[in-house]
Amino acid sequence: MKLLIISGRSGSGKSIALRALEDLSYYCVDNIPVSLLPTLTHTVVEQHELVAVSIDVRNMPETENEISELLEYLPEFWDITIIFLDASDDVLIKRYSETRRLHPLFKQSNSLIDAISAEQEILVPVAEKADLHINTDQLSVHDLAELVRERVLGKKSSDLVIVFESFGFKYGLPKDSDYVFDVRFLPNPHWEPDLRPLTGLDGPVELFLSGQPLVMKLIWQVQSFVTTWLPHLERNNRSYVTIAIGCTGGQHRSVYVAQALYEAFKNSHGDAQVKHRELKRITPKIENTPSTQNLLNDDTTVSNFKPINNND
């Protein structure tokens, strides 16, 4: 039985996340007082196997210890995951300005900025216990709903979920990443005219990068790093870890490396996911040049990534 607890600062998208979970057949309860969580789980245990609840600053207990005590009191047969949504202060202020809604703490504060700051302090105990943090600064309503569905559906077991995410440094660091690897020093397909319009998922680019010893050494070392520390992360009761791979534009090198790492882990670790943040910005158009066509028609092009053997 699964219990998802959605929390976060007001304006970060909790209602959107809850609606996405409702579409996934979760029994959803919005804005429940934290003190009623044990009662709710005992009440719905016979009728529902998938339950999601939203809690916010209006229904937090008076002391920090109460949250830990309440979570420990929940039935042991519930698989509990806490998802914490947040956004930067500037984005939250902009969202409140656009919707013209009152912040829940506005009456107790001198201004909207003070209310947002106060809410952050109150929610620290929940944020510290969260299994997954999602920053919604750059996410549209549809992007957030899709990301929640992706994370929930992608979690096949109680094992830690590994997310490999490619990105471009020129668009900013992923705010939800746990580890960031900079691959801008690797040979860049961008400077090859035939490869420039392609992405790291295309055969010619795969062929180019897989033939670079520096690229393969980096992938092997990152793979070894993750393999070494994964058991320790799992013993720390974490549910998610995001490993971000960044190059300049997020089109070639980071995409190839992230995809290769995903392919290396997906068979040995059932809960592995891959995400290419910048590819939705790109509409690659392959130039119809003889050299490009030769690359595409070459039987030696790479169509599938192969996991790296640590013994190689």
PDB file of C-alpha atoms in Angstrom:
ATOM      1  CA  MET A   1       0.000   0.000   0.000  1.00  0.00           C
ATOM      2  CA  LYS A   2       1.384   3.380  -1.008  1.00  0.00           C
ATOM      3  CA  LEU A   3       0.986   6.686   0.788  1.00  0.00           C
ATOM      4  CA  LEU A   4       2.283   9.809  -0.950  1.00  0.00           C
ATOM      5  CA  ILE A   5       2.525  12.976   1.132  1.00  0.00           C
ATOM      6  CA  ILE A   6       2.652  16.147  -0.969  1.00  0.00           C
ATOM      7  CA  SER A   7       3.899  19.266   0.756  1.00  0.00           C
ATOM      8  CA  GLY A   8       5.706  22.493  -0.029  1.00  0.00           C
ATOM      9  CA  ARG A   9       5.377  26.225   0.011  1.00  0.00           C
ATOM     10  CA  SER A  10       2.145  27.823  -1.150  1.00  0.00           C
ATOM     11  CA  GLY A  11       2.231  28.552  -4.867  1.00  0.00           C
ATOM     12  CA  SER A  12       4.714  25.791  -5.664  1.00  0.00           C
ATOM     13  CA  GLY A  13       2.160  23.509  -7.342  1.00  0.00           C
ATOM     14  CA  LYS A  14       0.784  21.111  -4.701  1.00  0.00           C
ATOM     15  CA  SER A  15      -2.732  21.162  -6.167  1.00  0.00           C
ATOM     16  CA  ILE A  16      -1.404  20.350  -9.634  1.00  0.00           C
ATOM     17  CA  ALA A  17       0.616  17.428  -8.271  1.00  0.00           C
ATOM     18  CA  LEU A  18      -2.417  16.112  -6.395  1.00  0.00           C
ATOM     19  CA  ARG A  19      -4.574  16.263  -9.541  1.00  0.00           C
ATOM     20  CA  ALA A  20      -1.909  14.338 -11.452  1.00  0.00           C
ATOM     21  CA  LEU A  21      -1.948  11.649  -8.758  1.00  0.00           C
ATOM     22  CA  GLU A  22      -5.738  11.511  -8.894  1.00  0.00           C
ATOM     23  CA  ASP A  23      -5.442  10.718 -12.598  1.00  0.00           C
ATOM     24  CA  LEU A  24      -3.191   7.798 -11.578  1.00  0.00           C
ATOM     25  CA  SER A  25      -6.037   6.334  -9.475  1.00  0.00           C
ATOM     26  CA  TYR A  26      -4.754   7.635  -6.138  1.00  0.00           C
ATOM     27  CA  TYR A  27      -7.334   8.397  -3.478  1.00  0.00           C
ATOM     28  CA  CYS A  28      -6.471  12.049  -2.828  1.00  0.00           C
ATOM     29  CA  VAL A  29      -7.147  14.207   0.209  1.00  0.00           C
ATOM     30  CA  ASP A  30      -6.274  17.881  -0.042  1.00  0.00           C
ATOM     31  CA  ASN A  31      -5.073  19.990   2.869  1.00  0.00           C
ATOM     32  CA  ILE A  32      -5.454  17.430   5.638  1.00  0.00           C
ATOM     33  CA  PRO A  33      -4.301  18.340   9.177  1.00  0.00           C
ATOM     34  CA  VAL A  34      -1.111  16.426   9.920  1.00  0.00           C
ATOM     35  CA  SER A  35      -2.559  15.143  13.180  1.00  0.00           C
ATOM     36  CA  LEU A  36      -5.267  13.279  11.238  1.00  0.00           C
ATOM     37  CA  LEU A  37      -2.856  11.283   9.066  1.00  0.00           C
ATOM     38  CA  PRO A  38      -2.848   8.157  11.295  1.00  0.00           C
ATOM     39  CA  THR A  39      -6.647   8.205  11.478  1.00  0.00           C
ATOM     40  CA  LEU A  40      -6.937   8.546   7.718  1.00  0.00           C
ATOM     41  CA  THR A  41      -4.592   5.653   6.964  1.00  0.00           C
ATOM     42  CA  HIS A  42      -6.466   3.354   9.340  1.00  0.00           C
ATOM     43  CA  THR A  43      -9.800   4.433   7.826  1.00  0.00           C
ATOM     44  CA  VAL A  44      -8.975   3.919   4.130  1.00  0.00           C
ATOM     45  CA  VAL A  45      -6.800   0.809   4.471  1.00  0.00           C
ATOM     46  CA  GLU A  46      -9.620  -1.537   3.449  1.00  0.00           C
ATOM     47  CA  GLN A  47     -10.813   0.501   0.478  1.00  0.00           C
ATOM     48  CA  HIS A  48      -7.685   1.983  -1.132  1.00  0.00           C
ATOM     49  CA  GLU A  49      -4.151   0.799  -1.841  1.00  0.00           C
ATOM     50  CA  LEU A  50      -2.974   4.111  -3.336  1.00  0.00           C
ATOM     51  CA  VAL A  51      -3.453   7.210  -1.182  1.00  0.00           C
ATOM     52  CA  ALA A  52      -2.092  10.740  -1.610  1.00  0.00           C
ATOM     53  CA  VAL A  53      -2.504  13.587   0.851  1.00  0.00           C
ATOM     54  CA  SER A  54      -1.540  17.230   0.663  1.00  0.00           C
ATOM     55  CA  ILE A  55      -0.386  19.090   3.763  1.00  0.00           C
ATOM     56  CA  ASP A  56       0.630  22.728   3.985  1.00  0.00           C
ATOM     57  CA  VAL A  57       1.535  25.430   6.445  1.00  0.00           C
ATOM     58  CA  ARG A  58      -2.059  25.903   7.625  1.00  0.00           C
ATOM     59  CA  ASN A  59      -2.201  22.455   9.195  1.00  0.00           C
ATOM     60  CA  MET A  60       1.286  21.927  10.598  1.00  0.00           C
ATOM     61  CA  PRO A  61       1.691  20.773  14.219  1.00  0.00           C
ATOM     62  CA  GLU A  62       2.988  23.223  16.781  1.00  0.00           C
ATOM     63  CA  THR A  63       6.266  21.410  17.440  1.00  0.00           C
ATOM     64  CA  GLU A  64       8.795  19.802  15.095  1.00  0.00           C
ATOM     65  CA  ASN A  65       8.862  16.526  17.025  1.00  0.00           C
ATOM     66  CA  GLU A  66       5.158  15.957  16.371  1.00  0.00           C
ATOM     67  CA  ILE A  67       5.803  15.339  12.668  1.00  0.00           C
ATOM     68  CA  SER A  68       8.333  12.588  13.355  1.00  0.00           C
ATOM     69  CA  GLU A  69       6.085  11.015  15.962  1.00  0.00           C
ATOM     70  CA  LEU A  70       3.058  11.053  13.653  1.00  0.00           C
ATOM     71  CA  LEU A  71       4.968   9.484  10.762  1.00  0.00           C
ATOM     72  CA  GLU A  72       6.303   6.756  13.038  1.00  0.00           C
ATOM     73  CA  TYR A  73       2.775   6.056  14.232  1.00  0.00           C
ATOM     74  CA  LEU A  74       1.562   5.279  10.709  1.00  0.00           C
ATOM     75  CA  PRO A  75       1.003   1.567   9.969  1.00  0.00           C
ATOM     76  CA  GLU A  76       4.178  -0.260   8.965  1.00  0.00           C
ATOM     77  CA  PHE A  77       2.581  -1.826   5.890  1.00  0.00           C
ATOM     78  CA  TRP A  78       2.276   1.614   4.229  1.00  0.00           C
ATOM     79  CA  ASP A  79       5.039   2.474   1.746  1.00  0.00           C
ATOM     80  CA  ILE A  80       5.409   6.193   2.538  1.00  0.00           C
ATOM     81  CA  THR A  81       7.003   8.733   0.206  1.00  0.00           C
ATOM     82  CA  ILE A  82       7.165  12.472   0.899  1.00  0.00           C
ATOM     83  CA  ILE A  83       7.388  14.803  -2.097  1.00  0.00           C
ATOM     84  CA  PHE A  84       8.269  18.418  -1.327  1.00  0.00           C
ATOM     85  CA  LEU A  85       7.557  21.095  -3.942  1.00  0.00           C
ATOM     86  CA  ASP A  86       9.226  24.479  -3.825  1.00  0.00           C
ATOM     87  CA  ALA A  87      10.160  27.481  -5.936  1.00  0.00           C
ATOM     88  CA  SER A  88      12.406  30.503  -5.507  1.00  0.00           C
ATOM     89  CA  ASP A  89      11.072  33.527  -3.618  1.00  0.00           C
ATOM     90  CA  ASP A  90      10.975  35.662  -6.783  1.00  0.00           C
ATOM     91  CA  VAL A  91       8.895  33.081  -8.651  1.00  0.00           C
ATOM     92  CA  LEU A  92       6.460  32.680  -5.755  1.00  0.00           C
ATOM     93  CA  ILE A  93       6.019  36.448  -5.519  1.00  0.00           C
ATOM     94  CA  LYS A  94       5.362  36.629  -9.256  1.00  0.00           C
ATOM     95  CA  ARG A  95       2.792  33.832  -9.083  1.00  0.00           C
ATOM     96  CA  TYR A  96       0.924  35.508  -6.234  1.00  0.00           C
ATOM     97  CA  SER A  97       1.001  38.818  -8.101  1.00  0.00           C
ATOM     98  CA  GLU A  98      -0.500  37.183 -11.194  1.00  0.00           C
ATOM     99  CA  THR A  99      -3.241  35.271  -9.371  1.00  0.00           C
ATOM    100  CA  ARG A 100      -3.872  38.029  -6.785  1.00  0.00           C
ATOM    101  CA  ARG A 101      -4.545  35.414  -4.123  1.00  0.00           C
ATOM    102  CA  LEU A 102      -3.717  35.944  -0.462  1.00  0.00           C
ATOM    103  CA  HIS A 103      -0.885  33.961   1.059  1.00  0.00           C
ATOM    104  CA  PRO A 104      -2.052  31.737   3.975  1.00  0.00           C
ATOM    105  CA  LEU A 105       0.259  33.637   6.359  1.00  0.00           C
ATOM    106  CA  PHE A 106      -0.393  37.095   4.936  1.00  0.00           C
ATOM    107  CA  LYS A 107      -2.495  38.272   7.877  1.00  0.00           C
ATOM    108  CA  GLN A 108       0.197  37.282  10.372  1.00  0.00           C
ATOM    109  CA  SER A 109       2.971  38.969   8.354  1.00  0.00           C
ATOM    110  CA  ASN A 110       3.783  42.498   7.324  1.00  0.00           C
ATOM    111  CA  SER A 111       4.168  41.685   3.638  1.00  0.00           C
ATOM    112  CA  LEU A 112       4.053  38.890   1.068  1.00  0.00           C
ATOM    113  CA  ILE A 113       7.842  38.531   1.250  1.00  0.00           C
ATOM    114  CA  ASP A 114       7.669  38.066   5.030  1.00  0.00           C
ATOM    115  CA  ALA A 115       4.875  35.503   4.661  1.00  0.00           C
ATOM    116  CA  ILE A 116       6.866  33.472   2.134  1.00  0.00           C
ATOM    117  CA  SER A 117       9.936  33.564   4.355  1.00  0.00           C
ATOM    118  CA  ALA A 118       7.969  32.555   7.450  1.00  0.00           C
ATOM    119  CA  GLU A 119       6.374  29.648   5.603  1.00  0.00           C
ATOM    120  CA  GLN A 120       9.798  28.337   4.607  1.00  0.00           C
ATOM    121  CA  GLU A 121      10.864  28.193   8.253  1.00  0.00           C
ATOM    122  CA  ILE A 122       7.703  26.426   9.367  1.00  0.00           C
ATOM    123  CA  LEU A 123       8.019  23.740   6.678  1.00  0.00           C
ATOM    124  CA  VAL A 124      11.681  22.903   7.385  1.00  0.00           C
ATOM    125  CA  PRO A 125      10.803  19.689   9.330  1.00  0.00           C
ATOM    126  CA  VAL A 126       8.807  18.339   6.376  1.00  0.00           C
ATOM    127  CA  ALA A 127      11.415  19.417   3.818  1.00  0.00           C
ATOM    128  CA  GLU A 128      14.138  17.622   5.770  1.00  0.00           C
ATOM    129  CA  LYS A 129      12.175  14.363   5.717  1.00  0.00           C
ATOM    130  CA  ALA A 130      11.239  14.575   2.022  1.00  0.00           C
ATOM    131  CA  ASP A 131      12.290  11.733  -0.264  1.00  0.00           C
ATOM    132  CA  LEU A 132      12.002  13.870  -3.387  1.00  0.00           C
ATOM    133  CA  HIS A 133      12.436  17.628  -3.815  1.00  0.00           C
ATOM    134  CA  ILE A 134      11.003  19.227  -6.946  1.00  0.00           C
ATOM    135  CA  ASN A 135      11.778  22.833  -7.843  1.00  0.00           C
ATOM    136  CA  THR A 136       8.984  24.205 -10.020  1.00  0.00           C
ATOM    137  CA  ASP A 137      10.610  27.489 -11.110  1.00  0.00           C
ATOM    138  CA  GLN A 138      10.836  26.517 -14.786  1.00  0.00           C
ATOM    139  CA  LEU A 139       7.980  24.010 -14.910  1.00  0.00           C
ATOM    140  CA  SER A 140       4.666  24.738 -16.569  1.00  0.00           C
ATOM    141  CA  VAL A 141       1.464  23.194 -15.220  1.00  0.00           C
ATOM    142  CA  HIS A 142       1.760  20.380 -17.768  1.00  0.00           C
ATOM    143  CA  ASP A 143       5.492  19.879 -17.110  1.00  0.00           C
ATOM    144  CA  LEU A 144       4.913  19.491 -13.368  1.00  0.00           C
ATOM    145  CA  ALA A 145       2.048  17.032 -13.842  1.00  0.00           C
ATOM    146  CA  GLU A 146       4.156  15.009 -16.272  1.00  0.00           C
ATOM    147  CA  LEU A 147       7.147  14.988 -13.915  1.00  0.00           C
ATOM    148  CA  VAL A 148       5.037  13.780 -10.984  1.00  0.00           C
ATOM    149  CA  ARG A 149       3.533  11.014 -13.122  1.00  0.00           C
ATOM    150  CA  GLU A 150       6.996  10.073 -14.383  1.00  0.00           C
ATOM    151  CA  ARG A 151       8.467   9.811 -10.889  1.00  0.00           C
ATOM    152  CA  VAL A 152       5.504   7.914  -9.438  1.00  0.00           C
ATOM    153  CA  LEU A 153       5.048   5.466 -12.318  1.00  0.00           C
ATOM    154  CA  GLY A 154       8.792   4.991 -12.650  1.00  0.00           C
ATOM    155  CA  LYS A 155       9.127   3.841  -9.055  1.00  0.00           C
ATOM    156  CA  LYS A 156       8.603   0.107  -9.479  1.00  0.00           C
ATOM    157  CA  SER A 157       9.786  -1.025  -6.054  1.00  0.00           C
ATOM    158  CA  SER A 158      10.974   0.225  -2.689  1.00  0.00           C
ATOM    159  CA  ASP A 159      14.518   0.550  -4.088  1.00  0.00           C
ATOM    160  CA  LEU A 160      16.136   3.934  -4.518  1.00  0.00           C
ATOM    161  CA  VAL A 161      15.300   5.566  -7.866  1.00  0.00           C
ATOM    162  CA  ILE A 162      18.316   6.774  -9.865  1.00  0.00           C
ATOM    163  CA  VAL A 163      17.553   9.589 -12.296  1.00  0.00           C
ATOM    164  CA  PHE A 164      20.215  10.478 -14.868  1.00  0.00           C
ATOM    165  CA  GLU A 165      19.494  13.957 -16.258  1.00  0.00           C
ATOM    166  CA  SER A 166      21.332  15.717 -19.077  1.00  0.00           C
ATOM    167  CA  PHE A 167      21.311  19.514 -19.217  1.00  0.00           C
ATOM    168  CA  GLY A 168      23.049  22.535 -20.725  1.00  0.00           C
ATOM    169  CA  PHE A 169      25.015  24.870 -18.463  1.00  0.00           C
ATOM    170  CA  LYS A 170      23.949  27.877 -20.527  1.00  0.00           C
ATOM    171  CA  TYR A 171      20.364  27.244 -19.390  1.00  0.00           C
ATOM    172  CA  GLY A 172      21.296  26.912 -15.716  1.00  0.00           C
ATOM    173  CA  LEU A 173      21.911  24.082 -13.265  1.00  0.00           C
ATOM    174  CA  PRO A 174      19.061  21.660 -12.460  1.00  0.00           C
ATOM    175  CA  LYS A 175      17.930  22.721  -9.012  1.00  0.00           C
ATOM    176  CA  ASP A 176      16.805  19.238  -8.018  1.00  0.00           C
ATOM    177  CA  SER A 177      20.124  17.505  -8.708  1.00  0.00           C
ATOM    178  CA  ASP A 178      22.046  15.670  -5.981  1.00  0.00           C
ATOM    179  CA  TYR A 179      25.288  15.232  -7.965  1.00  0.00           C
ATOM    180  CA  VAL A 180      26.477  17.290 -10.943  1.00  0.00           C
ATOM    181  CA  PHE A 181      29.140  16.174 -13.420  1.00  0.00           C
ATOM    182  CA  ASP A 182      30.568  18.719 -15.864  1.00  0.00           C
ATOM    183  CA  VAL A 183      31.456  17.103 -19.221  1.00  0.00           C
ATOM    184  CA  ARG A 184      32.283  20.291 -21.149  1.00  0.00           C
ATOM    185  CA  PHE A 185      35.928  19.187 -21.417  1.00  0.00           C
ATOM    186  CA  LEU A 186      35.009  16.209 -23.618  1.00  0.00           C
ATOM    187  CA  PRO A 187      35.422  16.329 -27.434  1.00  0.00           C
ATOM    188  CA  ASN A 188      32.490  18.304 -28.801  1.00  0.00           C
ATOM    189  CA  PRO A 189      30.443  17.016 -31.786  1.00  0.00           C
ATOM    190  CA  HIS A 190      29.201  20.580 -32.241  1.00  0.00           C
ATOM    191  CA  TRP A 191      32.406  21.396 -34.133  1.00  0.00           C
ATOM    192  CA  GLU A 192      31.717  18.616 -36.637  1.00  0.00           C
ATOM    193  CA  PRO A 193      29.421  20.155 -39.306  1.00  0.00           C
ATOM    194  CA  ASP A 194      27.683  16.839 -40.030  1.00  0.00           C
ATOM    195  CA  LEU A 195      26.986  16.196 -36.338  1.00  0.00           C
ATOM    196  CA  ARG A 196      26.003  19.699 -35.254  1.00  0.00           C
ATOM    197  CA  PRO A 197      22.247  19.389 -36.007  1.00  0.00           C
ATOM    198  CA  LEU A 198      22.002  15.964 -34.341  1.00  0.00           C
ATOM    199  CA  THR A 199      21.696  14.997 -30.665  1.00  0.00           C
ATOM    200  CA  GLY A 200      23.461  12.570 -28.384  1.00  0.00           C
ATOM    201  CA  LEU A 201      20.732  10.018 -29.111  1.00  0.00           C
ATOM    202  CA  ASP A 202      21.534   9.873 -32.838  1.00  0.00           C
ATOM    203  CA  GLY A 203      23.734   7.103 -34.224  1.00  0.00           C
ATOM    204  CA  PRO A 204      26.446   9.270 -35.810  1.00  0.00           C
ATOM    205  CA  VAL A 205      26.969  11.202 -32.579  1.00  0.00           C
ATOM    206  CA  GLU A 206      27.006   7.973 -30.566  1.00  0.00           C
ATOM    207  CA  LEU A 207      29.622   6.596 -32.944  1.00  0.00           C
ATOM    208  CA  PHE A 208      31.760   9.727 -32.662  1.00  0.00           C
ATOM    209  CA  LEU A 209      31.667   9.885 -28.858  1.00  0.00           C
ATOM    210  CA  SER A 210      32.002   6.152 -28.244  1.00  0.00           C
ATOM    211  CA  GLY A 211      35.257   6.270 -30.186  1.00  0.00           C
ATOM    212  CA  GLN A 212      36.755   8.837 -27.794  1.00  0.00           C
ATOM    213  CA  PRO A 213      38.778   7.179 -24.971  1.00  0.00           C
ATOM    214  CA  LEU A 214      38.255  10.222 -22.727  1.00  0.00           C
ATOM    215  CA  VAL A 215      34.476   9.911 -23.031  1.00  0.00           C
ATOM    216  CA  MET A 216      34.451   6.213 -22.227  1.00  0.00           C
ATOM    217  CA  LYS A 217      36.812   6.690 -19.267  1.00  0.00           C
ATOM    218  CA  LEU A 218      34.527   9.352 -17.790  1.00  0.00           C
ATOM    219  CA  ILE A 219      31.437   7.162 -18.154  1.00  0.00           C
ATOM    220  CA  TRP A 220      33.229   4.248 -16.504  1.00  0.00           C
ATOM    221  CA  GLN A 221      34.387   6.409 -13.584  1.00  0.00           C
ATOM    222  CA  VAL A 222      30.916   7.935 -12.983  1.00  0.00           C
ATOM    223  CA  GLN A 223      29.405   4.458 -13.208  1.00  0.00           C
ATOM    224  CA  SER A 224      31.932   3.200 -10.654  1.00  0.00           C
ATOM    225  CA  PHE A 225      31.198   6.167  -8.360  1.00  0.00           C
ATOM    226  CA  VAL A 226      27.453   5.517  -8.419  1.00  0.00           C
ATOM    227  CA  THR A 227      27.914   1.753  -7.962  1.00  0.00           C
ATOM    228  CA  THR A 228      30.197   2.314  -4.968  1.00  0.00           C
ATOM    229  CA  TRP A 229      27.975   4.742  -3.071  1.00  0.00           C
ATOM    230  CA  LEU A 230      24.516   3.508  -4.091  1.00  0.00           C
ATOM    231  CA  PRO A 231      24.219   1.012  -1.195  1.00  0.00           C
ATOM    232  CA  HIS A 232      25.122   3.754   1.302  1.00  0.00           C
ATOM    233  CA  LEU A 233      22.471   6.080  -0.133  1.00  0.00           C
ATOM    234  CA  GLU A 234      19.871   3.318   0.089  1.00  0.00           C
ATOM    235  CA  ARG A 235      20.791   2.599   3.707  1.00  0.00           C
ATOM    236  CA  ASN A 236      20.187   6.291   4.428  1.00  0.00           C
ATOM    237  CA  ASN A 237      16.488   5.713   3.598  1.00  0.00           C
ATOM    238  CA  ARG A 238      16.567   7.883   0.499  1.00  0.00           C
ATOM    239  CA  SER A 239      14.028   7.203  -2.234  1.00  0.00           C
ATOM    240  CA  TYR A 240      15.481   9.257  -5.086  1.00  0.00           C
ATOM    241  CA  VAL A 241      18.892  10.448  -6.261  1.00  0.00           C
ATOM    242  CA  THR A 242      19.333  12.666  -9.318  1.00  0.00           C
ATOM    243  CA  ILE A 243      22.667  12.640 -11.129  1.00  0.00           C
ATOM    244  CA  ALA A 244      22.947  15.570 -13.535  1.00  0.00           C
ATOM    245  CA  ILE A 245      25.331  15.518 -16.503  1.00  0.00           C
ATOM    246  CA  GLY A 246      25.993  18.919 -18.068  1.00  0.00           C
ATOM    247  CA  CYS A 247      27.639  20.162 -21.240  1.00  0.00           C
ATOM    248  CA  THR A 248      27.365  23.592 -22.858  1.00  0.00           C
ATOM    249  CA  GLY A 249      24.009  23.265 -24.627  1.00  0.00           C
ATOM    250  CA  GLY A 250      22.693  19.912 -23.406  1.00  0.00           C
ATOM    251  CA  GLN A 251      22.445  18.518 -26.943  1.00  0.00           C
ATOM    252  CA  HIS A 252      25.352  16.141 -27.580  1.00  0.00           C
ATOM    253  CA  ARG A 253      27.849  15.161 -24.871  1.00  0.00           C
ATOM    254  CA  SER A 254      25.656  15.308 -21.779  1.00  0.00           C
ATOM    255  CA  VAL A 255      22.838  13.471 -23.573  1.00  0.00           C
ATOM    256  CA  TYR A 256      25.162  10.682 -24.689  1.00  0.00           C
ATOM    257  CA  VAL A 257      26.768  10.267 -21.254  1.00  0.00           C
ATOM    258  CA  ALA A 258      23.455  10.347 -19.350  1.00  0.00           C
ATOM    259  CA  GLN A 259      21.887   7.837 -21.739  1.00  0.00           C
ATOM    260  CA  ALA A 260      24.935   5.541 -21.530  1.00  0.00           C
ATOM    261  CA  LEU A 261      24.791   5.596 -17.723  1.00  0.00           C
ATOM    262  CA  TYR A 262      21.074   4.860 -17.775  1.00  0.00           C
ATOM    263  CA  GLU A 263      21.605   1.911 -20.104  1.00  0.00           C
ATOM    264  CA  ALA A 264      24.366   0.624 -17.828  1.00  0.00           C
ATOM    265  CA  PHE A 265      22.104   0.660 -14.759  1.00  0.00           C
ATOM    266  CA  LYS A 266      18.638  -0.145 -16.083  1.00  0.00           C
ATOM    267  CA  ASN A 267      19.118  -3.929 -16.094  1.00  0.00           C
ATOM    268  CA  SER A 268      20.909  -4.228 -12.755  1.00  0.00           C
ATOM    269  CA  HIS A 269      18.823  -1.572 -11.008  1.00  0.00           C
ATOM    270  CA  GLY A 270      15.129  -1.715 -11.817  1.00  0.00           C
ATOM    271  CA  ASP A 271      14.368   1.850 -10.772  1.00  0.00           C
ATOM    272  CA  ALA A 272      16.638   3.754 -13.171  1.00  0.00           C
ATOM    273  CA  GLN A 273      15.297   6.666 -15.212  1.00  0.00           C
ATOM    274  CA  VAL A 274      16.747   9.081 -17.764  1.00  0.00           C
ATOM    275  CA  LYS A 275      15.710  12.636 -18.593  1.00  0.00           C
ATOM    276  CA  HIS A 276      17.117  14.980 -21.238  1.00  0.00           C
ATOM    277  CA  ARG A 277      16.108  18.459 -20.120  1.00  0.00           C
ATOM    278  CA  GLU A 278      17.139  20.488 -23.146  1.00  0.00           C
ATOM    279  CA  LEU A 279      16.041  18.208 -25.987  1.00  0.00           C
ATOM    280  CA  LYS A 280      12.565  19.695 -25.960  1.00  0.00           C
ATOM    281  CA  ARG A 281      14.187  23.029 -26.884  1.00  0.00           C
ATOM    282  CA  ILE A 282      15.818  21.514 -29.954  1.00  0.00           C
ATOM    283  CA  THR A 283      14.234  20.501 -33.247  1.00  0.00           C
ATOM    284  CA  PRO A 284      17.161  18.847 -34.963  1.00  0.00           C
ATOM    285  CA  LYS A 285      17.170  18.954 -38.748  1.00  0.00           C
ATOM    286  CA  ILE A 286      19.760  16.724 -40.363  1.00  0.00           C
ATOM    287  CA  GLU A 287      21.402  18.423 -43.307  1.00  0.00           C
ATOM    288  CA  ASN A 288      21.149  16.390 -46.489  1.00  0.00           C
ATOM    289  CA  THR A 289      24.861  16.266 -47.173  1.00  0.00           C
ATOM    290  CA  PRO A 290      26.702  13.246 -48.646  1.00  0.00           C
ATOM    291  CA  SER A 291      28.885  12.854 -45.565  1.00  0.00           C
ATOM    292  CA  THR A 292      25.877  12.904 -43.237  1.00  0.00           C
ATOM    293  CA  GLN A 293      24.063  10.350 -45.378  1.00  0.00           C
ATOM    294  CA  ASN A 294      27.126   8.116 -45.366  1.00  0.00           C
ATOM    295  CA  LEU A 295      27.208   8.242 -41.581  1.00  0.00           C
ATOM    296  CA  LEU A 296      23.524   7.433 -41.333  1.00  0.00           C
ATOM    297  CA  ASN A 297      23.781   4.553 -43.785  1.00  0.00           C
ATOM    298  CA  ASP A 298      26.972   3.113 -42.283  1.00  0.00           C
ATOM    299  CA  ASP A 299      26.346  -0.323 -40.785  1.00  0.00           C
ATOM    300  CA  THR A 300      28.761   0.504 -37.976  1.00  0.00           C
ATOM    301  CA  THR A 301      26.661   3.293 -36.477  1.00  0.00           C
ATOM    302  CA  VAL A 302      25.615   2.713 -32.895  1.00  0.00           C
ATOM    303  CA  SER A 303      21.919   2.038 -32.504  1.00  0.00           C
ATOM    304  CA  ASN A 304      21.933   0.839 -28.917  1.00  0.00           C
ATOM    305  CA  PHE A 305      24.065   1.800 -25.958  1.00  0.00           C
ATOM    306  CA  LYS A 306      25.928  -1.038 -24.265  1.00  0.00           C
ATOM    307  CA  PRO A 307      26.686  -1.064 -20.542  1.00  0.00           C
ATOM    308  CA  ILE A 308      30.335  -0.587 -19.768  1.00  0.00           C
ATOM    309  CA  ASN A 309      32.085  -3.602 -18.307  1.00  0.00           C
ATOM    310  CA  ASN A 310      34.064  -2.595 -15.240  1.00  0.00           C
ATOM    311  CA  ASN A 311      36.587  -5.269 -16.139  1.00  0.00           C
ATOM    312  CA  ASP A 312      37.405  -3.757 -19.520  1.00  0.00           C
TER     313      ASP A 312
END
